[in-house]
Amino acid sequence: MNMDKLTNQVSDWLKGSGPDADIIISTRLRLARNIRGFVFLSYALAKQRIEIESFVHEKLKKVPFHDKLIYIQMKDLSLIDRQFLVERHLISQDHAKASSYRAVAVERKETLSIMVNEEDHLRLQVILAGFQLADGWKEINKIDTQMEKYIPYAFSPQFGYLTACPTNVGTALRISVMLHLPALAIARQIDKVLNALSRIKFAVRGFYGEGTQALGDFYQISNQVTLGKSEQEIINEMQNVIPEIIKFERNWREKLLDDNNKKLKDSIMRAYGILRHAETITSEETMKHLSLIRLGINMNVIKDTTLKKINELFIYTQPAHLQKISKRELAPSLRDIARAKYIKAHLN
Amino acid sequence: MLCQNCQKKNATVHLTEISNQNVQKEIHLCDDCAHKQGLPYKAQFSIAEILSGLIEPLMGKAIGEMANLKCQNCGISYVDFKRQARFGCADDYEVFKEGIVPLLERIHGATQHHGKIPSQVNQELLHERKLKDLQRELNQLIRTEEFEKAAEVRDKIKKLKDKATKPNNSKRKK
Ligand SMILES: [Zn+2]
Ligand SMILES: [Zn+2]
């Protein structure tokens, strides 16, 4: 029921719009919150987890935005449905794996999600298309302020919002900006960016965070320091860093076109050809080609498809999405066939 | 530790598969294997690994008293915290404060929150708490004869007290 509604719609943040959408897929902000009076989750017994979950569930029925939420208990979901939510970036891998009294509240447009009983009692997340730090903060701050009227947060004047892990304490704000950097990857300039980022205490991860490989040339850049700076200061730092990377990527896109016009065009068009004609294809190969096609659209090499369509394909060709669309479980080899068919139908 | 891939060379690259800051799975590879797998960026150490590394030296120094510390609320000891790199409840931040302050200093380069304050937190109480904390810090500094730092803290206290006498500025805004 609820899940079908999600399957059939496209997340707002995937629509390929928003500032700097040619490079920035999404801006995601996350706040970790714990509830005063309850023990933290890694040491909570089943009974306490149940109490926390039902406490939050009740409170979420009262918040001003309650009628926009779809509340889902993890135990009611199949493994595929859980993985589907991970692929949508609505819950974490960890949240999908453990079933013990966890839940997620998803706002209808999928802009907001609230994980219940993840590492912290509450994990609020707002995800917007493109580069939208100010709007993202405005949104999540509003939600958080509305929630704190109903839920007493664990807070200390010295340490701020108290979290299960000391790496999140303070503002408990983690900002992740997802960038598509194919030109820097082709030009082998990525390491330069990553080294610079690590020096200023920014972390970098792949498309779904979990992988060590940057599939599809996607990089998630996030702040690591959460204590000692205000939210605005954290946002400002991000606001200073990301445009530099955008500029770097754009410069290399131009340079690559000038330098070896035919060669780059050729690999883009070959990728397009493969996806439009393959009979069976893995998720990994798909990501690789989609990345080039995305670059092709942004460089005006490909004109007969849209950014929105390609953004969607990145998500809809993931294993759980394919199985939801096919309405049945599929072994990997069958998935590869279903994937090729789905892509063909959407690119021709 | 041997490389997970070739089982021959020493593992020098230690990666953690992470999602939403949650530690999931550790991967240990030698330089060659890491290079072969085309790892695109510098290895990321697991949070637990970093934390035990950070806590270790502190443990050595304070092991006598700190090791026996136990939170009355959730029941975890300082040793449990060190092992899991996770707190058991909000009280732990106070109970293990002595060990945690230097830890936070190393992770964040700071030990004082400067961000949002929930509206439910009583502003006056908050102010009092801050003053008390500073007063304690000042006493400590005087005891250890760190007068330069003590002067800084005394300035902070003065500023806070001045602030309190003026109306309508309890909320911090930047
Ligand atoms: Zn090896
Ligand atoms: Zn405790």
Short mmCIF file of C-alpha atoms and ligand atoms in Angstrom, two decimals:
data_model
loop_
_atom_site.label_atom_id
_atom_site.label_comp_id
_atom_site.label_asym_id
_atom_site.label_seq_id
_atom_site.Cartn_x
_atom_site.Cartn_y
_atom_site.Cartn_z
CA MET A 1 0.00 0.00 0.00
CA ASN A 2 2.29 2.75 1.23
CA MET A 3 5.24 1.27 -0.55
CA ASP A 4 3.42 1.11 -3.88
CA LYS A 5 2.75 4.81 -3.65
CA LEU A 6 6.48 5.40 -3.29
CA THR A 7 7.38 2.99 -6.09
CA ASN A 8 5.20 4.77 -8.58
CA GLN A 9 6.41 8.28 -7.90
CA VAL A 10 9.70 9.99 -8.54
CA SER A 11 11.44 11.53 -5.55
CA ASP A 12 11.38 15.30 -5.74
CA TRP A 13 15.14 15.58 -5.38
CA LEU A 14 15.74 13.37 -8.43
CA LYS A 15 14.03 15.65 -10.87
CA GLY A 16 17.25 17.08 -12.21
CA SER A 17 16.30 20.63 -11.37
CA GLY A 18 17.75 22.94 -8.75
CA PRO A 19 20.86 25.12 -8.74
CA ASP A 20 23.95 23.62 -10.41
CA ALA A 21 21.98 20.49 -11.31
CA ASP A 22 24.52 19.61 -14.01
CA ILE A 23 26.99 18.72 -11.25
CA ILE A 24 25.13 18.62 -7.95
CA ILE A 25 22.54 15.86 -7.71
CA SER A 26 21.32 16.59 -4.24
CA THR A 27 21.94 18.43 -0.99
CA ARG A 28 21.15 16.40 2.09
CA LEU A 29 21.07 17.58 5.70
CA ARG A 30 20.78 15.29 8.66
CA LEU A 31 20.15 16.03 12.33
CA ALA A 32 20.68 13.37 15.00
CA ARG A 33 18.44 13.70 18.04
CA ASN A 34 17.95 11.62 21.17
CA ILE A 35 15.05 11.76 23.57
CA ARG A 36 15.65 12.83 27.15
CA GLY A 37 15.00 10.02 29.61
CA PHE A 38 15.60 7.05 27.31
CA VAL A 39 18.87 5.12 27.11
CA PHE A 40 20.68 5.18 23.78
CA LEU A 41 19.99 2.42 21.31
CA SER A 42 23.15 0.36 21.28
CA TYR A 43 22.48 -0.48 24.94
CA ALA A 44 18.67 -0.47 24.85
CA LEU A 45 16.75 -3.68 25.52
CA ALA A 46 13.87 -4.78 23.32
CA LYS A 47 11.37 -3.42 25.82
CA GLN A 48 13.02 0.01 25.78
CA ARG A 49 13.22 0.05 22.00
CA ILE A 50 9.51 -0.67 21.79
CA GLU A 51 8.81 2.14 24.24
CA ILE A 52 10.89 4.61 22.24
CA GLU A 53 9.32 3.61 18.96
CA SER A 54 5.76 3.94 20.20
CA PHE A 55 6.60 7.21 21.99
CA VAL A 56 7.88 8.69 18.75
CA HIS A 57 5.02 7.23 16.73
CA GLU A 58 2.48 8.88 19.04
CA LYS A 59 4.27 12.22 18.98
CA LEU A 60 4.57 12.21 15.21
CA LYS A 61 0.78 11.99 15.01
CA LYS A 62 0.62 15.38 16.71
CA VAL A 63 3.28 17.46 14.95
CA PRO A 64 1.95 20.15 12.57
CA PHE A 65 3.21 18.29 9.50
CA HIS A 66 1.81 14.90 10.58
CA ASP A 67 -0.64 14.56 7.68
CA LYS A 68 2.24 14.69 5.20
CA LEU A 69 3.98 11.68 6.72
CA ILE A 70 3.86 8.03 5.78
CA TYR A 71 4.90 6.04 8.84
CA ILE A 72 6.45 2.65 8.12
CA GLN A 73 7.62 0.05 10.63
CA MET A 74 10.62 -1.91 9.39
CA LYS A 75 9.22 -5.21 10.61
CA ASP A 76 6.31 -4.85 8.17
CA LEU A 77 8.63 -4.63 5.19
CA SER A 78 10.13 -7.36 3.04
CA LEU A 79 13.87 -7.31 2.44
CA ILE A 80 13.29 -5.93 -1.04
CA ASP A 81 11.13 -3.11 0.30
CA ARG A 82 13.80 -2.18 2.81
CA GLN A 83 16.49 -2.20 0.16
CA PHE A 84 14.19 -0.10 -1.98
CA LEU A 85 14.14 2.58 0.72
CA VAL A 86 17.94 2.47 0.89
CA GLU A 87 18.18 2.91 -2.87
CA ARG A 88 15.87 5.90 -2.55
CA HIS A 89 18.25 7.39 0.04
CA LEU A 90 15.40 7.45 2.56
CA ILE A 91 17.02 5.11 5.12
CA SER A 92 20.54 3.89 5.84
CA GLN A 93 21.89 0.41 5.12
CA ASP A 94 22.03 -0.22 8.85
CA HIS A 95 18.43 0.71 9.28
CA ALA A 96 17.43 -1.74 6.57
CA LYS A 97 19.44 -4.60 8.01
CA ALA A 98 18.22 -4.70 11.58
CA SER A 99 14.53 -5.14 12.13
CA SER A 100 14.29 -4.61 15.86
CA TYR A 101 11.62 -1.98 16.41
CA ARG A 102 12.83 0.46 13.85
CA ALA A 103 10.65 2.70 11.77
CA VAL A 104 10.80 5.51 9.27
CA ALA A 105 8.45 8.39 8.61
CA VAL A 106 8.64 9.61 5.03
CA GLU A 107 7.13 12.81 3.80
CA ARG A 108 5.06 12.30 0.65
CA LYS A 109 7.42 14.10 -1.69
CA GLU A 110 10.36 12.24 -0.12
CA THR A 111 12.03 15.50 0.81
CA LEU A 112 11.90 14.67 4.51
CA SER A 113 12.48 11.35 6.24
CA ILE A 114 12.72 10.60 9.93
CA MET A 115 14.43 7.38 10.97
CA VAL A 116 13.34 6.03 14.33
CA ASN A 117 15.72 3.87 16.38
CA GLU A 118 18.66 4.06 14.03
CA GLU A 119 21.95 4.75 15.85
CA ASP A 120 20.19 7.63 17.58
CA HIS A 121 16.54 7.72 18.60
CA LEU A 122 15.83 10.11 15.75
CA ARG A 123 17.59 10.90 12.53
CA LEU A 124 15.95 13.73 10.61
CA GLN A 125 16.88 14.10 6.97
CA VAL A 126 16.00 16.66 4.33
CA ILE A 127 17.12 16.06 0.76
CA LEU A 128 16.75 18.62 -2.02
CA ALA A 129 17.63 18.63 -5.71
CA GLY A 130 20.77 20.52 -6.71
CA PHE A 131 22.83 22.77 -4.47
CA GLN A 132 20.42 24.18 -1.88
CA LEU A 133 22.14 24.58 1.47
CA ALA A 134 20.18 27.57 2.74
CA ASP A 135 16.79 26.16 1.80
CA GLY A 136 17.74 22.75 3.13
CA TRP A 137 18.73 24.20 6.51
CA LYS A 138 15.60 26.35 6.64
CA GLU A 139 13.48 23.27 6.04
CA ILE A 140 15.14 20.89 8.50
CA ASN A 141 15.46 23.59 11.16
CA LYS A 142 11.74 24.25 10.90
CA ILE A 143 10.90 20.55 11.23
CA ASP A 144 13.28 20.18 14.18
CA THR A 145 11.83 23.21 15.96
CA GLN A 146 8.32 21.87 15.50
CA MET A 147 9.32 18.47 16.80
CA GLU A 148 11.09 19.74 19.91
CA LYS A 149 7.77 21.13 21.14
CA TYR A 150 6.52 17.56 21.39
CA ILE A 151 9.70 15.61 22.02
CA PRO A 152 12.15 16.61 24.77
CA TYR A 153 15.64 16.30 23.34
CA ALA A 154 18.75 15.19 25.20
CA PHE A 155 20.80 18.37 25.29
CA SER A 156 23.68 19.75 27.30
CA PRO A 157 24.70 23.43 27.35
CA GLN A 158 28.32 22.40 26.97
CA PHE A 159 28.11 19.54 24.47
CA GLY A 160 24.93 20.47 22.59
CA TYR A 161 22.70 17.74 21.22
CA LEU A 162 23.87 14.51 22.81
CA THR A 163 24.40 11.65 20.39
CA ALA A 164 25.28 7.98 20.71
CA CYS A 165 28.58 8.55 18.91
CA PRO A 166 30.94 11.35 19.96
CA THR A 167 31.63 12.17 16.31
CA ASN A 168 28.10 13.58 15.92
CA VAL A 169 27.69 15.56 19.14
CA GLY A 170 27.08 19.31 19.20
CA THR A 171 24.94 20.51 16.33
CA ALA A 172 24.61 16.86 15.29
CA LEU A 173 24.32 18.29 11.79
CA ARG A 174 25.77 16.38 8.89
CA ILE A 175 25.53 17.93 5.44
CA SER A 176 26.17 15.71 2.41
CA VAL A 177 26.36 17.14 -1.05
CA MET A 178 26.28 14.63 -3.89
CA LEU A 179 28.41 15.66 -6.86
CA HIS A 180 28.74 14.12 -10.29
CA LEU A 181 32.37 14.56 -11.35
CA PRO A 182 32.93 12.58 -14.55
CA ALA A 183 35.33 15.05 -16.19
CA LEU A 184 37.59 15.13 -13.13
CA ALA A 185 37.52 11.33 -13.13
CA ILE A 186 38.45 11.11 -16.81
CA ALA A 187 41.21 13.69 -16.36
CA ARG A 188 42.44 11.87 -13.24
CA GLN A 189 42.09 14.99 -11.12
CA ILE A 190 39.85 13.45 -8.46
CA ASP A 191 42.68 12.67 -6.06
CA LYS A 192 43.64 16.34 -5.95
CA VAL A 193 40.13 17.26 -4.86
CA LEU A 194 39.93 14.47 -2.33
CA ASN A 195 43.27 15.30 -0.77
CA ALA A 196 42.34 18.93 -0.42
CA LEU A 197 39.03 17.99 1.18
CA SER A 198 40.53 15.62 3.71
CA ARG A 199 42.91 18.37 4.80
CA ILE A 200 40.00 20.60 5.76
CA LYS A 201 38.19 17.75 7.52
CA PHE A 202 35.60 16.92 4.92
CA ALA A 203 34.67 13.29 4.28
CA VAL A 204 34.03 11.75 0.86
CA ARG A 205 31.92 8.71 0.08
CA GLY A 206 30.32 7.03 -2.95
CA PHE A 207 26.76 7.02 -4.31
CA TYR A 208 25.26 4.89 -1.58
CA GLY A 209 27.90 5.69 0.97
CA GLU A 210 28.67 2.07 1.60
CA GLY A 211 30.86 1.33 -1.43
CA THR A 212 34.57 1.98 -1.49
CA GLN A 213 34.30 2.68 -5.20
CA ALA A 214 32.82 5.86 -6.53
CA LEU A 215 30.23 4.25 -8.79
CA GLY A 216 29.10 6.40 -11.68
CA ASP A 217 31.60 9.11 -10.70
CA PHE A 218 29.39 10.23 -7.84
CA TYR A 219 30.95 11.67 -4.72
CA GLN A 220 29.23 12.61 -1.50
CA ILE A 221 31.05 15.33 0.36
CA SER A 222 30.17 15.92 3.98
CA ASN A 223 31.35 17.85 7.02
CA GLN A 224 32.98 15.92 9.84
CA VAL A 225 33.15 18.51 12.58
CA THR A 226 29.85 18.98 14.42
CA LEU A 227 30.97 20.53 17.72
CA GLY A 228 32.26 24.05 18.33
CA LYS A 229 30.71 25.58 15.24
CA SER A 230 27.21 26.89 14.75
CA GLU A 231 25.00 25.36 12.08
CA GLN A 232 25.44 28.50 10.02
CA GLU A 233 29.22 28.25 10.25
CA ILE A 234 29.12 24.64 9.07
CA ILE A 235 26.85 25.66 6.19
CA ASN A 236 29.12 28.58 5.28
CA GLU A 237 32.16 26.32 5.08
CA MET A 238 30.31 23.98 2.76
CA GLN A 239 29.10 26.99 0.78
CA ASN A 240 32.70 28.04 0.28
CA VAL A 241 34.10 24.67 -0.69
CA ILE A 242 31.54 23.18 -3.10
CA PRO A 243 31.57 25.97 -5.73
CA GLU A 244 35.33 25.52 -6.06
CA ILE A 245 34.82 21.89 -6.98
CA ILE A 246 32.00 22.82 -9.36
CA LYS A 247 34.30 25.30 -11.09
CA PHE A 248 37.08 22.71 -11.32
CA GLU A 249 34.73 20.14 -12.89
CA ARG A 250 33.29 22.67 -15.37
CA ASN A 251 36.76 23.79 -16.45
CA TRP A 252 37.79 20.23 -17.11
CA ARG A 253 34.61 19.55 -19.07
CA GLU A 254 35.46 22.41 -21.40
CA LYS A 255 39.09 21.42 -21.63
CA LEU A 256 38.24 17.81 -22.45
CA LEU A 257 35.93 18.92 -25.25
CA ASP A 258 38.62 21.17 -26.74
CA ASP A 259 41.47 18.74 -26.34
CA ASN A 260 40.03 15.58 -27.77
CA ASN A 261 36.63 16.46 -28.99
CA LYS A 262 36.15 13.29 -31.00
CA LYS A 263 37.52 10.94 -28.41
CA LEU A 264 35.28 12.09 -25.59
CA LYS A 265 32.26 12.39 -27.88
CA ASP A 266 32.97 8.89 -29.10
CA SER A 267 32.98 7.36 -25.64
CA ILE A 268 29.80 9.21 -24.71
CA MET A 269 27.98 8.02 -27.82
CA ARG A 270 29.26 4.48 -27.36
CA ALA A 271 27.90 4.43 -23.84
CA TYR A 272 24.58 5.68 -25.18
CA GLY A 273 24.61 2.98 -27.84
CA ILE A 274 25.29 0.20 -25.37
CA LEU A 275 22.49 1.22 -23.03
CA ARG A 276 20.04 1.54 -25.90
CA HIS A 277 20.81 -1.86 -27.33
CA ALA A 278 22.16 -4.21 -24.66
CA GLU A 279 20.18 -7.35 -23.89
CA THR A 280 21.64 -7.89 -20.44
CA ILE A 281 23.64 -5.52 -18.26
CA THR A 282 24.93 -5.35 -14.68
CA SER A 283 24.25 -2.49 -12.31
CA GLU A 284 27.91 -1.54 -12.31
CA GLU A 285 28.19 -1.28 -16.08
CA THR A 286 24.94 0.66 -16.17
CA MET A 287 26.26 3.25 -13.72
CA LYS A 288 29.42 3.66 -15.77
CA HIS A 289 27.54 4.35 -19.01
CA LEU A 290 24.87 6.49 -17.38
CA SER A 291 27.62 8.68 -15.99
CA LEU A 292 28.97 9.35 -19.49
CA ILE A 293 25.50 9.96 -20.88
CA ARG A 294 24.81 12.41 -18.08
CA LEU A 295 28.02 14.19 -19.00
CA GLY A 296 26.95 14.10 -22.66
CA ILE A 297 23.65 15.83 -21.88
CA ASN A 298 25.36 18.53 -19.85
CA MET A 299 27.88 19.11 -22.63
CA ASN A 300 25.20 19.23 -25.31
CA VAL A 301 26.56 16.15 -27.03
CA ILE A 302 23.32 14.24 -26.38
CA LYS A 303 20.17 16.21 -27.02
CA ASP A 304 17.36 13.68 -27.27
CA THR A 305 17.03 12.71 -23.62
CA THR A 306 16.82 14.61 -20.34
CA LEU A 307 18.78 14.93 -17.12
CA LYS A 308 15.67 13.95 -15.18
CA LYS A 309 15.37 10.69 -17.12
CA ILE A 310 19.02 9.79 -16.55
CA ASN A 311 18.87 10.69 -12.84
CA GLU A 312 15.87 8.40 -12.50
CA LEU A 313 17.63 5.58 -14.32
CA PHE A 314 20.47 5.66 -11.77
CA ILE A 315 17.94 4.79 -9.06
CA TYR A 316 15.42 2.69 -10.95
CA THR A 317 18.04 0.29 -12.30
CA GLN A 318 19.15 -0.65 -8.77
CA PRO A 319 18.28 -4.21 -7.71
CA ALA A 320 15.36 -3.54 -5.36
CA HIS A 321 13.79 -0.97 -7.68
CA LEU A 322 13.89 -3.41 -10.60
CA GLN A 323 12.25 -6.08 -8.50
CA LYS A 324 9.57 -3.70 -7.26
CA ILE A 325 8.83 -2.66 -10.84
CA SER A 326 8.73 -6.29 -12.03
CA LYS A 327 6.60 -7.08 -8.99
CA ARG A 328 8.62 -10.20 -8.17
CA GLU A 329 11.94 -11.42 -6.83
CA LEU A 330 14.61 -11.81 -9.49
CA ALA A 331 17.90 -13.67 -9.40
CA PRO A 332 20.89 -11.51 -10.42
CA SER A 333 21.06 -12.87 -13.97
CA LEU A 334 17.37 -12.19 -14.52
CA ARG A 335 17.79 -8.76 -13.00
CA ASP A 336 20.44 -7.95 -15.60
CA ILE A 337 17.96 -8.82 -18.35
CA ALA A 338 15.17 -6.83 -16.71
CA ARG A 339 17.57 -3.90 -16.30
CA ALA A 340 18.57 -3.88 -19.97
CA LYS A 341 14.91 -4.04 -20.99
CA TYR A 342 13.93 -1.21 -18.65
CA ILE A 343 16.74 1.04 -19.87
CA LYS A 344 15.97 0.32 -23.51
CA ALA A 345 12.33 1.23 -22.99
CA HIS A 346 13.32 4.53 -21.43
CA LEU A 347 16.09 5.60 -23.78
CA ASN A 348 14.58 4.73 -27.16
CA MET B 1 47.15 -7.93 10.04
CA LEU B 2 47.28 -9.61 6.64
CA CYS B 3 45.66 -8.24 3.51
CA GLN B 4 42.19 -9.72 3.09
CA ASN B 5 42.59 -10.01 -0.62
CA CYS B 6 45.97 -11.67 -1.21
CA GLN B 7 46.57 -12.93 2.34
CA LYS B 8 50.29 -12.33 1.79
CA LYS B 9 51.27 -8.77 2.47
CA ASN B 10 50.60 -6.63 5.47
CA ALA B 11 47.38 -4.68 5.32
CA THR B 12 48.14 -0.98 5.22
CA VAL B 13 44.88 0.38 3.84
CA HIS B 14 42.02 0.11 6.27
CA LEU B 15 38.64 0.97 4.87
CA THR B 16 35.25 1.01 6.42
CA GLU B 17 32.13 0.72 4.42
CA ILE B 18 30.01 3.46 5.82
CA SER B 19 26.46 4.51 5.34
CA ASN B 20 25.13 7.63 6.99
CA GLN B 21 28.09 7.71 9.34
CA ASN B 22 27.36 4.24 10.64
CA VAL B 23 30.23 1.85 10.71
CA GLN B 24 29.38 -1.31 8.86
CA LYS B 25 32.21 -3.44 7.68
CA GLU B 26 35.95 -3.12 7.81
CA ILE B 27 38.20 -3.91 4.90
CA HIS B 28 41.93 -4.34 5.23
CA LEU B 29 44.13 -4.39 2.16
CA CYS B 30 47.78 -4.10 1.27
CA ASP B 31 48.89 -1.16 -0.87
CA ASP B 32 49.05 -3.23 -4.04
CA CYS B 33 45.60 -4.74 -3.71
CA ALA B 34 44.10 -1.41 -2.78
CA HIS B 35 45.69 0.10 -5.85
CA LYS B 36 44.51 -2.76 -8.07
CA GLN B 37 40.96 -2.29 -6.90
CA GLY B 38 41.27 1.28 -8.04
CA LEU B 39 40.29 2.75 -4.73
CA PRO B 40 39.57 6.30 -5.74
CA TYR B 41 40.36 8.02 -2.54
CA LYS B 42 42.38 7.84 0.61
CA ALA B 43 41.45 5.15 3.01
CA GLN B 44 39.01 6.01 5.68
CA PHE B 45 39.59 4.60 9.11
CA SER B 46 36.66 3.23 10.97
CA ILE B 47 35.24 5.42 13.69
CA ALA B 48 35.79 2.74 16.31
CA GLU B 49 39.40 2.42 15.22
CA ILE B 50 40.02 6.13 15.43
CA LEU B 51 38.31 6.40 18.77
CA SER B 52 40.15 3.55 20.44
CA GLY B 53 43.33 5.10 19.11
CA LEU B 54 42.35 8.38 20.70
CA ILE B 55 41.13 6.96 23.96
CA GLU B 56 44.06 4.60 24.44
CA PRO B 57 46.62 7.15 25.64
CA LEU B 58 44.06 8.75 27.90
CA MET B 59 43.17 5.38 29.32
CA GLY B 60 46.76 4.75 30.23
CA LYS B 61 46.97 7.95 32.20
CA ALA B 62 43.70 7.77 34.01
CA ILE B 63 43.10 4.07 34.03
CA GLY B 64 42.97 3.82 37.79
CA GLU B 65 39.97 5.98 38.46
CA MET B 66 38.40 6.19 35.00
CA ALA B 67 38.22 2.42 34.50
CA ASN B 68 36.06 2.06 37.57
CA LEU B 69 33.64 4.77 36.52
CA LYS B 70 30.19 3.48 35.78
CA CYS B 71 27.03 5.30 34.73
CA GLN B 72 24.26 4.76 37.26
CA ASN B 73 21.60 5.32 34.64
CA CYS B 74 22.51 2.96 31.79
CA GLY B 75 25.09 0.83 33.56
CA ILE B 76 27.95 1.12 31.09
CA SER B 77 31.50 1.65 32.27
CA TYR B 78 34.17 3.83 30.75
CA VAL B 79 35.79 0.66 29.44
CA ASP B 80 32.53 -0.30 27.69
CA PHE B 81 32.44 3.10 26.05
CA LYS B 82 36.03 2.71 24.94
CA ARG B 83 35.32 -0.69 23.45
CA GLN B 84 32.13 0.25 21.61
CA ALA B 85 32.87 3.90 20.89
CA ARG B 86 29.20 4.51 21.68
CA PHE B 87 27.55 6.10 24.69
CA GLY B 88 24.86 4.24 26.63
CA CYS B 89 22.83 7.29 27.60
CA ALA B 90 22.90 11.07 27.73
CA ASP B 91 24.25 11.03 31.31
CA ASP B 92 27.50 9.43 30.14
CA TYR B 93 28.68 12.76 28.81
CA GLU B 94 28.73 14.07 32.39
CA VAL B 95 29.83 10.85 34.10
CA PHE B 96 32.82 10.31 31.81
CA LYS B 97 33.42 14.01 31.23
CA GLU B 98 37.06 13.90 32.21
CA GLY B 99 37.85 11.39 29.48
CA ILE B 100 35.46 12.82 26.94
CA VAL B 101 36.59 16.43 26.87
CA PRO B 102 40.07 15.62 25.49
CA LEU B 103 38.48 13.14 23.10
CA LEU B 104 36.12 15.76 21.68
CA GLU B 105 39.00 18.20 21.48
CA ARG B 106 40.76 15.77 19.18
CA ILE B 107 37.74 14.84 17.06
CA HIS B 108 36.22 18.30 16.65
CA GLY B 109 38.94 20.65 17.80
CA ALA B 110 36.44 22.06 20.27
CA THR B 111 34.60 21.16 23.46
CA GLN B 112 31.87 23.79 23.62
CA HIS B 113 28.61 23.74 21.65
CA HIS B 114 27.90 26.93 19.70
CA GLY B 115 24.84 25.91 17.74
CA LYS B 116 21.11 25.72 18.14
CA ILE B 117 19.55 25.48 21.59
CA PRO B 118 16.16 23.78 21.96
CA SER B 119 13.47 26.21 23.05
CA GLN B 120 12.52 23.87 25.86
CA VAL B 121 15.85 24.40 27.53
CA ASN B 122 15.37 27.08 30.14
CA GLN B 123 17.51 30.00 29.05
CA GLU B 124 18.36 31.16 32.55
CA LEU B 125 19.30 27.70 33.62
CA LEU B 126 21.45 27.47 30.56
CA HIS B 127 23.21 30.68 31.44
CA GLU B 128 23.81 29.51 34.98
CA ARG B 129 25.23 26.23 33.74
CA LYS B 130 27.63 28.01 31.47
CA LEU B 131 28.81 30.26 34.27
CA LYS B 132 29.27 27.35 36.61
CA ASP B 133 31.28 25.42 34.03
CA LEU B 134 33.53 28.38 33.42
CA GLN B 135 33.98 28.99 37.13
CA ARG B 136 35.06 25.39 37.54
CA GLU B 137 37.46 25.68 34.65
CA LEU B 138 38.90 28.85 36.17
CA ASN B 139 39.46 27.19 39.55
CA GLN B 140 41.20 24.29 37.87
CA LEU B 141 43.48 26.62 35.91
CA ILE B 142 44.41 28.57 39.02
CA ARG B 143 45.19 25.35 40.83
CA THR B 144 47.52 24.26 38.01
CA GLU B 145 48.96 27.78 37.80
CA GLU B 146 48.00 28.30 34.15
CA PHE B 147 47.42 31.98 34.65
CA GLU B 148 47.34 33.04 31.02
CA LYS B 149 44.48 30.68 30.28
CA ALA B 150 42.85 31.62 33.54
CA ALA B 151 42.77 35.25 32.47
CA GLU B 152 41.01 34.24 29.25
CA VAL B 153 38.39 32.32 31.18
CA ARG B 154 37.92 35.22 33.59
CA ASP B 155 37.19 37.46 30.58
CA LYS B 156 34.62 34.97 29.34
CA ILE B 157 32.92 34.95 32.72
CA LYS B 158 32.83 38.72 32.79
CA LYS B 159 31.31 38.85 29.33
CA LEU B 160 28.64 36.33 30.30
CA LYS B 161 27.75 38.25 33.43
CA ASP B 162 27.52 41.51 31.49
CA LYS B 163 25.24 39.84 28.98
CA ALA B 164 22.91 38.65 31.69
CA THR B 165 22.36 42.13 33.02
CA LYS B 166 21.14 43.31 29.63
CA PRO B 167 17.65 42.15 28.70
CA ASN B 168 16.63 40.19 25.63
CA ASN B 169 19.85 38.62 24.57
CA SER B 170 19.63 35.17 25.97
CA LYS B 171 19.35 33.66 22.51
CA ARG B 172 22.58 33.29 20.66
CA LYS B 173 22.39 34.30 17.06
CA LYS B 174 25.07 34.62 14.46
ZN ZN C 1 47.08 -7.76 -0.89
ZN ZN C 2 24.73 6.15 30.96
#
